[in-house]
Every structure is written in structure tokens, then in C-alpha cells.
mmCIF file of C-alpha atoms in Angstrom:
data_model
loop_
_atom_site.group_PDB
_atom_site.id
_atom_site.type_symbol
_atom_site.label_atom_id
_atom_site.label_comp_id
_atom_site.label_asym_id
_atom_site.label_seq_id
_atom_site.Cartn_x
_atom_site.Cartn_y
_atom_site.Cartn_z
ATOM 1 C CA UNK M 1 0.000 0.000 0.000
ATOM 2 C CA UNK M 2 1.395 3.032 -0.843
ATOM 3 C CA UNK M 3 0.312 6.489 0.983
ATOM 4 C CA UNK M 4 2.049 10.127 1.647
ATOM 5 C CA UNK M 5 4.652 9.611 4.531
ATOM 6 C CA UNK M 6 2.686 11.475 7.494
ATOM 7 C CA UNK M 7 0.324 8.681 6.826
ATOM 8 C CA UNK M 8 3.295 5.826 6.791
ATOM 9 C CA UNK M 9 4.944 7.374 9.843
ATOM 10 C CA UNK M 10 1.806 7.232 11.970
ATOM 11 C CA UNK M 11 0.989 3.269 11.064
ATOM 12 C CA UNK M 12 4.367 2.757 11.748
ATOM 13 C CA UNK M 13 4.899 4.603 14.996
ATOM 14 C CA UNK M 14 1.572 4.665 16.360
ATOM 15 C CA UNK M 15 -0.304 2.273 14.622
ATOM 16 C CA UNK M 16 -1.222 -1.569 16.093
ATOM 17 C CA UNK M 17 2.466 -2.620 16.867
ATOM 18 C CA UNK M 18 3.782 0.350 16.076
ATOM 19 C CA UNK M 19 7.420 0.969 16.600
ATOM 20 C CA UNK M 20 6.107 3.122 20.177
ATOM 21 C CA UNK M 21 3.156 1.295 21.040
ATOM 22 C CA UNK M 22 5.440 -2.001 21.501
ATOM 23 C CA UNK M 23 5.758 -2.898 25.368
ATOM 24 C CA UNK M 24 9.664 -3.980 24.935
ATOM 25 C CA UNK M 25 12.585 -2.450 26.207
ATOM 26 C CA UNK M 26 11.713 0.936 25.041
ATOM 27 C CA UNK M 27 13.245 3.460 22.519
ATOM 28 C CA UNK M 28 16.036 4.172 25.234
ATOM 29 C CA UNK M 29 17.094 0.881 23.205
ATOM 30 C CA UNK M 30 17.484 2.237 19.810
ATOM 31 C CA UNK M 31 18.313 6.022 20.177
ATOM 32 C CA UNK M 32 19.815 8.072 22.836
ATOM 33 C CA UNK M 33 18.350 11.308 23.793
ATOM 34 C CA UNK M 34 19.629 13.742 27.371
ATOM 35 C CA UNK M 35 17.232 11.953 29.366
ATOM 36 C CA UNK M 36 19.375 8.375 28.840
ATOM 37 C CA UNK M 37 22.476 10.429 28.159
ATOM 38 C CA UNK M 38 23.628 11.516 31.970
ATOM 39 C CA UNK M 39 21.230 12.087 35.571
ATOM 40 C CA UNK M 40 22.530 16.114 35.089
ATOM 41 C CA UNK M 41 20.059 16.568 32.820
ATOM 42 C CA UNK M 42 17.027 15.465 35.053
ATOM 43 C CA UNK M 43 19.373 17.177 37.884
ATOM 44 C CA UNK M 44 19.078 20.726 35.334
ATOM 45 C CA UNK M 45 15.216 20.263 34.915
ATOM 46 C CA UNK M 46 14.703 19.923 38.074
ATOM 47 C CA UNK M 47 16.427 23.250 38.477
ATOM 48 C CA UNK M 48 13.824 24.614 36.448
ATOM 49 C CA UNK M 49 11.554 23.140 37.990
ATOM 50 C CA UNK M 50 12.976 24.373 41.009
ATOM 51 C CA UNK M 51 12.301 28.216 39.562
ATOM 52 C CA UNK M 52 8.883 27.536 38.024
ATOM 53 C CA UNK M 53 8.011 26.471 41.730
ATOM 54 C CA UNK M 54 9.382 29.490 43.091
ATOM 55 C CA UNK M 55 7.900 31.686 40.599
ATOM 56 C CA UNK M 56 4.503 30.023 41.622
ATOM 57 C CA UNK M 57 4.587 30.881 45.132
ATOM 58 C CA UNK M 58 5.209 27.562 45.373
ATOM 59 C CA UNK M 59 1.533 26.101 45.104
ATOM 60 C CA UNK M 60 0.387 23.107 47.492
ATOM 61 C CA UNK M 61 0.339 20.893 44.166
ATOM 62 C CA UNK M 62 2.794 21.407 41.364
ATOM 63 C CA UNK M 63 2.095 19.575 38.084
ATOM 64 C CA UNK M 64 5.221 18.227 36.389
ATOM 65 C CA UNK M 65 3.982 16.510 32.586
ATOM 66 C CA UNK M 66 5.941 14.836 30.540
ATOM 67 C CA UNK M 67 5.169 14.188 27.268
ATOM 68 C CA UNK M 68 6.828 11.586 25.151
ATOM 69 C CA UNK M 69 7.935 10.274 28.550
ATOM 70 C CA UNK M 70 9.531 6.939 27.279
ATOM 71 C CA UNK M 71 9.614 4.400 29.479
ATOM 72 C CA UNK M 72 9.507 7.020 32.675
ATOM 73 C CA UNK M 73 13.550 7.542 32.589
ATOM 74 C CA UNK M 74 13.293 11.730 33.118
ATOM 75 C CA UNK M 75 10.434 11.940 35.455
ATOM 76 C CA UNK M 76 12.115 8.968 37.890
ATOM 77 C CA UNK M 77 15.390 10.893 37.169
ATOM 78 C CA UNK M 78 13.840 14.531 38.197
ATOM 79 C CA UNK M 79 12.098 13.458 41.293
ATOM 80 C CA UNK M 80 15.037 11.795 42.324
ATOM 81 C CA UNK M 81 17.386 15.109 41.956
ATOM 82 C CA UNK M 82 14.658 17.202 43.567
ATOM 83 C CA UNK M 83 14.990 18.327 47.307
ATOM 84 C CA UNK M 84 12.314 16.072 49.722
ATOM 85 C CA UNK M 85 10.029 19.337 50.372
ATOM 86 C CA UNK M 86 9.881 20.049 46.514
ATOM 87 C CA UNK M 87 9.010 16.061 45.592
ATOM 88 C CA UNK M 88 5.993 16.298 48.388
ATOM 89 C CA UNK M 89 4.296 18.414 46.340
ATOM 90 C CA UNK M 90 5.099 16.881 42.879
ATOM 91 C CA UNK M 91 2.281 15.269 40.560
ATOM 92 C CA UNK M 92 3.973 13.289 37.675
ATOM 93 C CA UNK M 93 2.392 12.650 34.956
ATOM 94 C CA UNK M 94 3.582 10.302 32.065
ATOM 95 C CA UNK M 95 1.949 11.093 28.630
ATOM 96 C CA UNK M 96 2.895 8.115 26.240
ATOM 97 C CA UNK M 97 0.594 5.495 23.790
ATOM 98 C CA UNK M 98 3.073 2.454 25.618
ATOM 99 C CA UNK M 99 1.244 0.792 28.265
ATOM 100 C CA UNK M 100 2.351 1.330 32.003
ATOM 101 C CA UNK M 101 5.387 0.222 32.838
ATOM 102 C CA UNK M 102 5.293 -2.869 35.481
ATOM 103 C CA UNK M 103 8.131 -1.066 37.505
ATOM 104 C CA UNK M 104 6.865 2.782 37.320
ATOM 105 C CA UNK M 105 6.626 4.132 40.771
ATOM 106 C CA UNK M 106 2.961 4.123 41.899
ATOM 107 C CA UNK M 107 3.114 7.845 42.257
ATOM 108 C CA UNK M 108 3.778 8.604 38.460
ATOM 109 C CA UNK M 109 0.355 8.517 36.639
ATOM 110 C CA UNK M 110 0.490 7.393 33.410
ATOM 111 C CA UNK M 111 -1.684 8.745 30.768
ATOM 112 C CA UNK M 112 -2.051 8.788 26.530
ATOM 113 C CA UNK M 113 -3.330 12.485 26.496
ATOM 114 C CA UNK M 114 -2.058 15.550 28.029
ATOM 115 C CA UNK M 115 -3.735 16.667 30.891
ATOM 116 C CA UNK M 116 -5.288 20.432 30.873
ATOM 117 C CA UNK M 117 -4.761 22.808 33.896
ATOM 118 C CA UNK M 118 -1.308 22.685 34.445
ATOM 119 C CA UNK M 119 0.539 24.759 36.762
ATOM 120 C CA UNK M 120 4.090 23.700 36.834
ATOM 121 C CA UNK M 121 6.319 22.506 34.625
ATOM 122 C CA UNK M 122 5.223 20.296 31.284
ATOM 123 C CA UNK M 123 8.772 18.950 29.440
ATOM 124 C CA UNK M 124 8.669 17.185 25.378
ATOM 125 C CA UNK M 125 12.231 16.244 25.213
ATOM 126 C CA UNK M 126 12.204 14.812 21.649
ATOM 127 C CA UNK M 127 8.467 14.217 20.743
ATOM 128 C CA UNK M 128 8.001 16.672 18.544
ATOM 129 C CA UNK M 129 10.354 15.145 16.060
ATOM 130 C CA UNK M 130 8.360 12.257 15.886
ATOM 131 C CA UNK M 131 4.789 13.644 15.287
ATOM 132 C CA UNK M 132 4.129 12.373 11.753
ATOM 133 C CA UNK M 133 4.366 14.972 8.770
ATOM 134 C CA UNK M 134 4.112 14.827 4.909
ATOM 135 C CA UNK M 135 7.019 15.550 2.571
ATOM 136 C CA UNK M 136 7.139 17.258 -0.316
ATOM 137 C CA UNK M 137 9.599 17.091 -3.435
ATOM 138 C CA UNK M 138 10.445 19.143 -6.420
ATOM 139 C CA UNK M 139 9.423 16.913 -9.628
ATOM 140 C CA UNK M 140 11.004 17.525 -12.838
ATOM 141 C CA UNK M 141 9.002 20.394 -14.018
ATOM 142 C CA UNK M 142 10.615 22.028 -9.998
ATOM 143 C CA UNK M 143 6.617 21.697 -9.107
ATOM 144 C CA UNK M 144 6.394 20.406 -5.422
ATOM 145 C CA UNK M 145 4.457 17.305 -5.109
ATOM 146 C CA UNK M 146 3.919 14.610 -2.478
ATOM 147 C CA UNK M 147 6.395 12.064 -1.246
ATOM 148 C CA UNK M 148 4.767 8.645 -0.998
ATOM 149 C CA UNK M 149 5.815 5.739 0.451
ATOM 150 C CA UNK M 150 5.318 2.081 0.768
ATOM 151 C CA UNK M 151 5.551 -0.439 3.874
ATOM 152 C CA UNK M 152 9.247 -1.136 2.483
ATOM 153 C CA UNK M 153 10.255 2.337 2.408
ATOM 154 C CA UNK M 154 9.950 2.657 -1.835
ATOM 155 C CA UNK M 155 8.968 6.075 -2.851
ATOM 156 C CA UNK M 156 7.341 7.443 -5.212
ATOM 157 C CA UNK M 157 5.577 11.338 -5.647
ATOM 158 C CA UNK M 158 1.860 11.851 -6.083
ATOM 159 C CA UNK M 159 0.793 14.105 -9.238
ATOM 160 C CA UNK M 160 -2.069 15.758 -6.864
ATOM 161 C CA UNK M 161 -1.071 19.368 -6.156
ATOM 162 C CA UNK M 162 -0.753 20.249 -2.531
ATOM 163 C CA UNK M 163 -4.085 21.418 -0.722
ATOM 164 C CA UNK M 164 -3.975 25.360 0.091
ATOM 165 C CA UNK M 165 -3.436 24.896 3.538
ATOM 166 C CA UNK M 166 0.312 22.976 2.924
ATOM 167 C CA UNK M 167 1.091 25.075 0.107
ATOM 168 C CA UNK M 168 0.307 28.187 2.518
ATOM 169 C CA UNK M 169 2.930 26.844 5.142
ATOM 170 C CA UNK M 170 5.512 25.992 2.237
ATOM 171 C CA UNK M 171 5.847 29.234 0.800
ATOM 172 C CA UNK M 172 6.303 31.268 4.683
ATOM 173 C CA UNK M 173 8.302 28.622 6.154
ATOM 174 C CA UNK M 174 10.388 26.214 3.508
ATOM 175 C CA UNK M 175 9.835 27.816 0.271
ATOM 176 C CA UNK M 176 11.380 25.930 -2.318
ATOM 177 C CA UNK M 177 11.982 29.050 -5.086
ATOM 178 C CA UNK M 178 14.883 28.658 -7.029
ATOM 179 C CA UNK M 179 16.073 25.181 -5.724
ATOM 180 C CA UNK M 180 16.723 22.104 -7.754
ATOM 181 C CA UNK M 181 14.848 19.172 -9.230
ATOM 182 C CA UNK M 182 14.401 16.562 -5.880
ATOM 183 C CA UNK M 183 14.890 18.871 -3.178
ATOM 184 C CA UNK M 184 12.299 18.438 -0.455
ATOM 185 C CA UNK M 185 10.740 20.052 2.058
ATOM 186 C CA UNK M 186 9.099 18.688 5.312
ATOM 187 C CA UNK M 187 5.742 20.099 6.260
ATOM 188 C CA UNK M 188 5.591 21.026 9.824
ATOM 189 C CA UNK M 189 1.898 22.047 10.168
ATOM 190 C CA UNK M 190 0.963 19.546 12.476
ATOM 191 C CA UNK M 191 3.854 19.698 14.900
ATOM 192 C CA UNK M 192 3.185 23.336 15.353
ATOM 193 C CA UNK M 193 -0.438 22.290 16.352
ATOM 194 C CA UNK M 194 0.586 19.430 18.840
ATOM 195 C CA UNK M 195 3.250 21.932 20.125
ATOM 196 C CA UNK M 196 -0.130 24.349 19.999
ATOM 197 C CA UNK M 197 -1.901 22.113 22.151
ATOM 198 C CA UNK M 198 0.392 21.277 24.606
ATOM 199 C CA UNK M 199 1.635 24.545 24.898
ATOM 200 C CA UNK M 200 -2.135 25.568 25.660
ATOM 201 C CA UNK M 201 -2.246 22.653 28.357
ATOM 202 C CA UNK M 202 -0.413 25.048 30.763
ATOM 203 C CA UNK M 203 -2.532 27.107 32.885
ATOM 204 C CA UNK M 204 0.337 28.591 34.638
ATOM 205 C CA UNK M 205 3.833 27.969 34.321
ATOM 206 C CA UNK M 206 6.075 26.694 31.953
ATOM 207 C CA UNK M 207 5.744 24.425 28.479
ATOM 208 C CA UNK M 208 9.750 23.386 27.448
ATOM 209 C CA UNK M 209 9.903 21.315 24.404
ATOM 210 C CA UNK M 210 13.708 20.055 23.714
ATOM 211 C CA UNK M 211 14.365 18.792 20.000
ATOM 212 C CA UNK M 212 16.568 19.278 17.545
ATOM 213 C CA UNK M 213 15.987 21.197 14.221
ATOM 214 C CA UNK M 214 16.744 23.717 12.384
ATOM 215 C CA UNK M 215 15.837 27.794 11.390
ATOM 216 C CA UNK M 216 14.571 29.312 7.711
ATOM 217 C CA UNK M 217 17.852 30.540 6.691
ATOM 218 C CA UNK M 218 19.006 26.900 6.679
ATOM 219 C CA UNK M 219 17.063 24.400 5.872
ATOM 220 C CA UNK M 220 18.471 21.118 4.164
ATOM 221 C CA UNK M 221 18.206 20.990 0.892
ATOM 222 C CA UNK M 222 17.337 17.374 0.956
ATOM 223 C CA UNK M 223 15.105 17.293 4.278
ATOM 224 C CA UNK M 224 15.995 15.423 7.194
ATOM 225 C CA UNK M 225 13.798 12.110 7.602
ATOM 226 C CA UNK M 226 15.917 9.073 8.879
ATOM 227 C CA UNK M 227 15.437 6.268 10.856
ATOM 228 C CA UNK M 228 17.327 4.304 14.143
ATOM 229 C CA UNK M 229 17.000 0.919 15.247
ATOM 230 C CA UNK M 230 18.889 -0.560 17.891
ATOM 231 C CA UNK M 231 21.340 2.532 18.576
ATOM 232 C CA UNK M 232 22.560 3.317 14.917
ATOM 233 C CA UNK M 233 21.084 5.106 12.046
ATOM 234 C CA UNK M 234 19.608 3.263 9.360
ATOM 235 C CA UNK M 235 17.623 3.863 6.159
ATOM 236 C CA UNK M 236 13.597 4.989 7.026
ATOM 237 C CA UNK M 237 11.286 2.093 6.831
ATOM 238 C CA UNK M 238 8.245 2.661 7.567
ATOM 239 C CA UNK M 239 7.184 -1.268 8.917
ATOM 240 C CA UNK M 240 6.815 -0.592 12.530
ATOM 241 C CA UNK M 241 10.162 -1.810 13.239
ATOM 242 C CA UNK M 242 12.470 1.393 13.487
ATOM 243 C CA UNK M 243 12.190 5.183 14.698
ATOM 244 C CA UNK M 244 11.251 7.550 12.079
ATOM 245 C CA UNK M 245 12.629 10.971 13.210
ATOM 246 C CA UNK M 246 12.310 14.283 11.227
ATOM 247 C CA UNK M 247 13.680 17.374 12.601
ATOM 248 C CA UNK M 248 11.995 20.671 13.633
ATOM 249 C CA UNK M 249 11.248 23.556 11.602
ATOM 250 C CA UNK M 250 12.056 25.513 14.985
ATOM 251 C CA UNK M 251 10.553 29.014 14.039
ATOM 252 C CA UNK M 252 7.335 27.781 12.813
ATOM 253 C CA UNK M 253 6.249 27.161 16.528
ATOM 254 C CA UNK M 254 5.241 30.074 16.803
ATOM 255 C CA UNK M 255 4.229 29.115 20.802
ATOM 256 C CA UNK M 256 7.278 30.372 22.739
ATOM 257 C CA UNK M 257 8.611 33.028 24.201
ATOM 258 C CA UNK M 258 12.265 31.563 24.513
ATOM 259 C CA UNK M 259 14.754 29.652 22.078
ATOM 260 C CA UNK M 260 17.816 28.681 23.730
ATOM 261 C CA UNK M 261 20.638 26.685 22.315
ATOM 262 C CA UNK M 262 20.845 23.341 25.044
ATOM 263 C CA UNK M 263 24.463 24.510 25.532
ATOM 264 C CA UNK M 264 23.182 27.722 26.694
ATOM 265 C CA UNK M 265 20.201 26.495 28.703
ATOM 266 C CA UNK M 266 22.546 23.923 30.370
ATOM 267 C CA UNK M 267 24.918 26.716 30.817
ATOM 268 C CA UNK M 268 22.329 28.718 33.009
ATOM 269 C CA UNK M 269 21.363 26.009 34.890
ATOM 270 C CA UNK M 270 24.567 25.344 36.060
ATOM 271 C CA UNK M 271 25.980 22.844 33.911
ATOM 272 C CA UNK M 272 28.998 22.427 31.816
ATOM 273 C CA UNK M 273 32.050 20.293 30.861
ATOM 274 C CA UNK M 274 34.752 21.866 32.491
ATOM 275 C CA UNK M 275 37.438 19.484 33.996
ATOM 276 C CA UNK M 276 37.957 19.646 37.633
ATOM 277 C CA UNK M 277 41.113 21.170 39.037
ATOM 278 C CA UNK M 278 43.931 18.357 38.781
ATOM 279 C CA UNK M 279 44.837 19.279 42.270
ATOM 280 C CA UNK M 280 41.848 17.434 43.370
ATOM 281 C CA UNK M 281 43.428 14.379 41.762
ATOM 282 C CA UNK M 282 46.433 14.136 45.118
ATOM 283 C CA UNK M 283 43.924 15.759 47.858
ATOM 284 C CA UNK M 284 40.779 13.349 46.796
ATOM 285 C CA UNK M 285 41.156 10.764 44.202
ATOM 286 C CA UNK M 286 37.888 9.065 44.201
ATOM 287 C CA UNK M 287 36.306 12.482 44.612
ATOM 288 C CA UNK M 288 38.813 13.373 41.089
ATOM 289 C CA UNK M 289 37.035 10.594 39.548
ATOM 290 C CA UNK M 290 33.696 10.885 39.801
ATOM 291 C CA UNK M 291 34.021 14.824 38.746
ATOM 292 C CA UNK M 292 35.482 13.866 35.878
ATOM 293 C CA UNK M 293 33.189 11.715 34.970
ATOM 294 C CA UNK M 294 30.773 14.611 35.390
ATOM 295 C CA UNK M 295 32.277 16.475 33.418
ATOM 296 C CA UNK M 296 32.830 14.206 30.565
ATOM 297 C CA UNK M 297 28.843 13.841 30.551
ATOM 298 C CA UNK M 298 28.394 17.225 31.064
ATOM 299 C CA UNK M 299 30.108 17.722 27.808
ATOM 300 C CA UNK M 300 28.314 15.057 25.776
ATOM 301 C CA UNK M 301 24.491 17.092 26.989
ATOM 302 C CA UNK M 302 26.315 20.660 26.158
ATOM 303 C CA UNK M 303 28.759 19.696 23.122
ATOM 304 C CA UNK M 304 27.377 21.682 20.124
ATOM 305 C CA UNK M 305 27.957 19.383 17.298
ATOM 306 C CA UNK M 306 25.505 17.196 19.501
ATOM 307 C CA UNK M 307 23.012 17.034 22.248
ATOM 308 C CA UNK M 308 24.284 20.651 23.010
ATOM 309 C CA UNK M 309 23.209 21.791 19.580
ATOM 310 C CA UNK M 310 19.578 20.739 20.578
ATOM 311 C CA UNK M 311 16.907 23.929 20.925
ATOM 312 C CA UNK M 312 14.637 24.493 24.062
ATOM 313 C CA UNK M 313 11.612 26.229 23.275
ATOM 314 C CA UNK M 314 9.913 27.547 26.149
ATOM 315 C CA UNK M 315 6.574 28.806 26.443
ATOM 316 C CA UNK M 316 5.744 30.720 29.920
ATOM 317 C CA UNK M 317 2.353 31.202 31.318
#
């Protein structure tokens, strides 16, 4: 069967056995994002968490959602780095389409739809990169047309013209004027909704979404769309079997306030790679070793040619 790839992507990520809908290990077993990189990022957002509190008044409840939450990883990892008084008055809240998992702490509520009302802190660290989107391609005559795609990952493009609506968001945010025969463009309408929505989820407080993408003056010519299965990149398949990841047209979502580097954000919240003083190394070995190991993961999260050249797009209410 052959169908436009937002269509392929959500069978084969969300669909019946879909590649997120599986209860197995998780996709902590075929990519690596912060969360599963190093406990300092869970330590930074619950920093910010930390502020949003404070800049509450510090309510008797404070919500903290996260969406795309995995197999739980961040939200165990931020209530574990939060001070006692703080985690009291902590509701988690785990937004995935996985079922349950058997060893999530009994606090954590687990849900497939954001909750509304929330004053606190709501975190999308890399699930906005994996809402499902069509692709477009210049044909021949350098007239953009639909990418489709079948179970095996064999494309093809559709002679239908694009509908107003996607030709609308092509021409303000990836307009393809003046570029050659098969480059592409991916259509980011519906992440800036679901960004929309969760954004709009926030009563008070503050919406962070943490992805990586890119900004009009450089989009790739030839898009972005890949896959990963089982920690490595490999070719995008859309069979239920792989992640299909396409990155973020970051100044389309248009919901924010704030767009930090993750380098930068880190930076504020107090983390970086700098090596501890080798002086450490006579007067406290073990103590030398475990800061450098800090460090070294400190520089993975803020290192710009990777997880430090991620975006944070915050949204405050």
C-alpha cells in the first residue's frame, strides 16, 4: 500500500504494533536522547523546575507533565534530583501510547493524552520530532508534489497538487523558489499544532519542548527524515520496526517566548564540561574521579555538534 509519509509514519509509529506502542525495552534501546544520556540533565530540569516552583509561590500541588515520557527515565530521574520538600508536592504525569510500565513508581500517573490545567512545569524532550508529517519534493518540471511511500520504504511522488493549507505553510516557512529538481521540504503544520496544544495545556507555568531542528535561513536541501534501530542510524522504513525521526522547523512554533541553544540552557542552569582542578586528583582521588566523569557527561548534553546543539523552546504562562 502506498500512501504520503505522514500517513506511513503514523501506522508505523503509532499504529497496532507500532514501533512506540510495543511494550519492549523501550526506545532508550534504539536512540539516545539527554534523558538516557547523563542524571545532570534530570538534575538541570529539576532546576527549572525548582524556579517555576518558586515563581509560583510555590503552590500546594505542582504539576510536572511529561510528554513523550519513554519508558519514565526523566520523570524517575527529576524526582530523584529534587529536594524532599519540593518532591511532596510533585504530581507526575507520564503522557505516552506504551502501556504502564510494570516497575513505574505508583506515584507517576500514566496517561495517553495531556492533561489540561497545568501549573508547573510540562517537558517534550524529543516528541516533537516524531509527530508524523508529509514531505514534499520538487518533480522535474521544480513543481512540489507529495512524497509517498510504501511499507518497504519505496517512494514514489503523487501528481495531486498540494491542498492550500500545505502550500500556505511551504511558501512562509520552507519555500522551495529557485532550488533544484528533488529537493524536499518537510511540512511542519501539524507539529506546530501538537506543540499548539500542549503549549495551551499550561494554565500557569512553563511548556519546554527540547528537539533538535533547524531555522529558515538553513534548511536542508534534501530534508531530514531518517530512521534508528537498535542505537545506529539506518535507512527509514516505515514497517513498525524502526524510529522515524524528522527534525523541527524551529521558528514555525510560533508558541514560545524563549529559544535557547541546550548549551546555553545547560549553561544557566549550572551545567557544563569543564574538567575539575587536577589538584583534586592528590587531595581526593575518588572524589577526582567521579568529577570527571561529570564532566565528561556534562560535555556530551552541552557539546554543540551534539546534544548541546539541541533547541529548548519555552513557552511561559
Amino acid at each position: 500500500m502506498t500512501v504520503r509519509w505522514r500517513a506511513a509514519m503514523e501506522r508505523a509509529l503509532y499504529g497496532d504494533d507500532g514501533f512506540f506502542v510495543r511494550p519492549d525495552a523501550g526506545p532508550a534501546a534504539h536512540f539516545r536522547t539527554s534523558a538516557h544520556a547523563s542524571p545532570l540533565f534530570a538534575a538541570a530540569i529539576a532546576t527549572l523546575l525548582e524556579r517555576v516552583d518558586e515563581a509560583l509561590d510555590r503552590p500546594a500541588r505542582l504539576d510536572l507533565v511529561d510528554v513523550g515520557a519513554g519508558r519514565g527515565e526523566l520523570l524517575r530521574g527529576i524526582l530523584a534530583a529534587l529536594p524532599p520538600a519540593v518532591a511532596a508536592r510533585v504530581a507526575p504525569v507520564g503522557v505516552e501510547v506504551a502501556p504502564r510500565p510494570d516497575d513505574l513508581p505508583d506515584a507517576i500517573t500514566w496517561t495517553a493524552t495531556i492533561p489540561s490545567g497545568i501549573a508547573g512545569l510540562l517537558v517534550a524532550t524529543e516528541w516533537l520530532d516524531n509527530i508524523p508529517v508529509d514531505i514534499v519534493e520538487l518533480d522535474s518540471h521544480l513543481r512540489p508534489r507529495y512524497v509517498l511511500s510504501t511499507t518497504d520504504g519505496t517512494e514514489a511522488l503523487d501528481e495531486a497538487p498540494l491542498t492550500p493549507g500545505d502550500a500556505a505553510w511551504l511558501a512562509e516557512w520552507w519555500p522551495l523558489d529557485g532550488l533544484p529538481e528533488g529537493a524536499r521540504a518537510e511540512l511542519g503544520a501539524p507539529r506546530d499544532e501538537a506543540w499548539a496544544t500542549a503549549a495551551g495545556r499550561v494554565k500557569r507555568g512553563l511548556a519546554l519542548a527540547v528537539d533538535y531542528g533547524h531555522l529558515r535561513a538553513a534548511r536542508p536541501l534534501f530534508g531530514t527524515l531518517t530512521g534508528f534501530r537498535h542505537g545506529k542510524e539506518t535507512p527509514p522504513v516505515p514497517d513498525g520496526s524502526c524510529d522515524l525521526t524528522v527534525a523541527v522547523a524551529l521558528d514555525s512554533l510560533d508558541v514560545h517566548h524563549q529559544l535557547l541553544t541546550q548549551r546555553e540552557a545547560l549553561r544557566l542552569l549550572g551545567v557544563h564540561g569543564g574538567r575539575p582542578p587536577i589538584t583534586l586528583a592528590s587531595s581526593d582521588p575518588v572524589g577526582y574521579v567521579r568529577a570527571l566523569a561529570r564532566a565528561g557527561e556534562a560535555a556530551e548534553l552541552t557539546d554543540p555538534s551534539g546534544l548541546g546543539g539541541h533547541h529548548w523552546v519555552m513557552h511561559w504562562v
